[in-house]
Short mmCIF file of C-alpha atoms in Angstrom, two decimals:
data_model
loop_
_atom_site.label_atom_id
_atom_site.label_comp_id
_atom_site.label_asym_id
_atom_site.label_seq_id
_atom_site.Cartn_x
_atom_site.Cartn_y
_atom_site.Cartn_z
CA UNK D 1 -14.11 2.21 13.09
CA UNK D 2 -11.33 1.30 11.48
CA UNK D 3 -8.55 4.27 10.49
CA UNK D 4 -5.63 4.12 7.91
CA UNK D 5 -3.09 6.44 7.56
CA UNK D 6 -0.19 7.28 5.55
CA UNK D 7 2.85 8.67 6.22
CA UNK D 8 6.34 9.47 4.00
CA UNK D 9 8.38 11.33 1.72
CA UNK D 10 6.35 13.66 -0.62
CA UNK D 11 9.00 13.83 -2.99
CA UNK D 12 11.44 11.61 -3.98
CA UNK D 13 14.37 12.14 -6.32
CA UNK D 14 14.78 9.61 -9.50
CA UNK D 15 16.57 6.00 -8.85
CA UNK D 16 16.06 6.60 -5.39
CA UNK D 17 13.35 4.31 -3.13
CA UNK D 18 10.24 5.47 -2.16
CA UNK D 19 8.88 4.56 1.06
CA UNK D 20 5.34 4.52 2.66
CA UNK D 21 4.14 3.57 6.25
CA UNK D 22 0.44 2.88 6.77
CA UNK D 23 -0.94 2.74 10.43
CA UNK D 24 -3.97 0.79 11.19
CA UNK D 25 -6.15 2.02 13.68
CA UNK D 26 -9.18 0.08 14.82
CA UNK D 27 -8.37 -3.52 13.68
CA UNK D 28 -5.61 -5.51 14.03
CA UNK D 29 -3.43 -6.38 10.56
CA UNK D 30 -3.27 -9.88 11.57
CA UNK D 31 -7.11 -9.79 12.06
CA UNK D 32 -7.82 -13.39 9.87
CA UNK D 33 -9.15 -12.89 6.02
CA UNK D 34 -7.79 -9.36 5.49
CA UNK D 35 -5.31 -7.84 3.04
CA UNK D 36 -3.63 -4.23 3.56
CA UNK D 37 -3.17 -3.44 0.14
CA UNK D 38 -1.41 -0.24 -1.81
CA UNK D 39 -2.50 1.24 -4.42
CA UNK D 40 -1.97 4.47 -6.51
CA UNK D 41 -3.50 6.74 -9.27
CA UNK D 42 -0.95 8.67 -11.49
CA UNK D 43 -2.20 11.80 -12.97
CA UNK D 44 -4.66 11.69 -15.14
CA UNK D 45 -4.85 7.77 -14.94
CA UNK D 46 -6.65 5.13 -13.16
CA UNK D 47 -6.07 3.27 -10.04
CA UNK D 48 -3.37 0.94 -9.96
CA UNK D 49 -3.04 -1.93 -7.57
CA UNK D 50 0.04 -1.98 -5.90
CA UNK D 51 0.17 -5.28 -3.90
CA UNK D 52 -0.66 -6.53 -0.70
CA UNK D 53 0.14 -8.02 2.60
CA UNK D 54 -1.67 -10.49 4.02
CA UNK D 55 -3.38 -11.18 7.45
CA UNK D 56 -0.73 -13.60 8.19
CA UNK D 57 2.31 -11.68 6.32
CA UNK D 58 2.62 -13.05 3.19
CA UNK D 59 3.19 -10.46 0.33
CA UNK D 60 1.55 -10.21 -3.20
CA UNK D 61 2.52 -7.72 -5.92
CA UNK D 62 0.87 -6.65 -9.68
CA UNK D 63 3.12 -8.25 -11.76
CA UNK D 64 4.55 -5.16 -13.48
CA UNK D 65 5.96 -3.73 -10.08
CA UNK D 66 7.15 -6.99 -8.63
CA UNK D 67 10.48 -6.48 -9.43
CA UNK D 68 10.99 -2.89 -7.60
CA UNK D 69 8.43 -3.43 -4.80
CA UNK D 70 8.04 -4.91 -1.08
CA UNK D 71 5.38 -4.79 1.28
CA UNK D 72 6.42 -5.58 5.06
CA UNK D 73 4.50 -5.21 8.39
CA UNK D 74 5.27 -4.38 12.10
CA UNK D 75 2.71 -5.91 14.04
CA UNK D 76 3.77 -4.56 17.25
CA UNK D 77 3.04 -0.88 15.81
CA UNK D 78 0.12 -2.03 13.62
CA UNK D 79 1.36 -1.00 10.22
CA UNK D 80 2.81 -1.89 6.73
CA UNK D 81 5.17 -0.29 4.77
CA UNK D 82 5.50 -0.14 0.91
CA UNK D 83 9.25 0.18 -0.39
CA UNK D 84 9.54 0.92 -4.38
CA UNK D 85 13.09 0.63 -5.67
CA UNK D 86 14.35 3.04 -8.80
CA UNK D 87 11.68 5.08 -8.65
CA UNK D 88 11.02 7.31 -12.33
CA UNK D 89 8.86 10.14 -12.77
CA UNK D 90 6.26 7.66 -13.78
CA UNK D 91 5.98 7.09 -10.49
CA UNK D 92 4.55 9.99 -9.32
CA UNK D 93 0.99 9.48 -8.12
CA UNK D 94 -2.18 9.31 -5.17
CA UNK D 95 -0.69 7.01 -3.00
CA UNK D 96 -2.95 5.02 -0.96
CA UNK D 97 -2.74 2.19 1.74
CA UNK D 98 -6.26 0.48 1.75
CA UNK D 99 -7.99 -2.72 3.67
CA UNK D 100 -9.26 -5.49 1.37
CA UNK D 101 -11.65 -8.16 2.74
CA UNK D 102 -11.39 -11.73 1.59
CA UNK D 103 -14.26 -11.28 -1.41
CA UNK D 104 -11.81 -8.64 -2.99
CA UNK D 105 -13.79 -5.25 -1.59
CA UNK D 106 -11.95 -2.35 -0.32
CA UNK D 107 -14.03 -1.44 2.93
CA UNK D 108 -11.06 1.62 4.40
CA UNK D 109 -9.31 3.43 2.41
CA UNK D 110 -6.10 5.46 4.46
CA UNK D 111 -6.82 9.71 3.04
CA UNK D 112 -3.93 9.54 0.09
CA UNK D 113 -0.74 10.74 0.30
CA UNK D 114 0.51 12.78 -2.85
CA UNK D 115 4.42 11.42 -3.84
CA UNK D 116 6.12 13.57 -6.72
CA UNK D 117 9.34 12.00 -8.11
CA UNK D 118 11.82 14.48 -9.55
CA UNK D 119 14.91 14.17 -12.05
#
């Protein structure tokens, strides 16, 4: 069974980064055809698509967020990270790390971590 969870900073002041680890339990993130994705739902909004990492490490963002994000792995601990630069209040959301298979399904999902970003 495979088992994400993530881990960070529930609140974050304004300007400043926010930054998420995700550890993979159960599979390997270099297992072939797999993308560790992020992904977040403000309040009262849908889910947003953060970006991913790929089985063998290349990165992918949404378009709007490219500019303040990166997605890195550690394969010798098993996990990615999501770093988002000059963070707003807009920012605050569900944040969750998530496995996506190579016909675009999300098959684990990590539990959601809430992260609040303050003035």
């Amino acid at each position: 069974q495979v088992q994400l969870q993530e881990s960070g900073p529930g609140l974050v002041k304004s300007s400043q980064t926010l930054s998420l680890t995700c550890t993979v339990s159960g599979d390997s993130i270099t297992t072939d055809y797999y993308y560790w994705s992020w992904i977040r739902q403000p309040p009262g909004k849908g889910l947003e698509w953060i970006g991913y990492i790929s089985y063998s490490g290349s990165a992918y963002y949404n378009p709007p967020l490219e500019s303040r994000t990166s997605i890195s792995r550690d394969t010798s601990r098993n996990q990615f990270s999501l770093q988002l630069n000059s963070v707003t209040p807009e920012d605050t959301a569900v944040y969750w790390c998530a496995r996506r298979d190579r016909w675009g399904s999300y098959d684990f999902w990590g539990q959601g971590t809430q992260v609040t970003v303050v003035s």
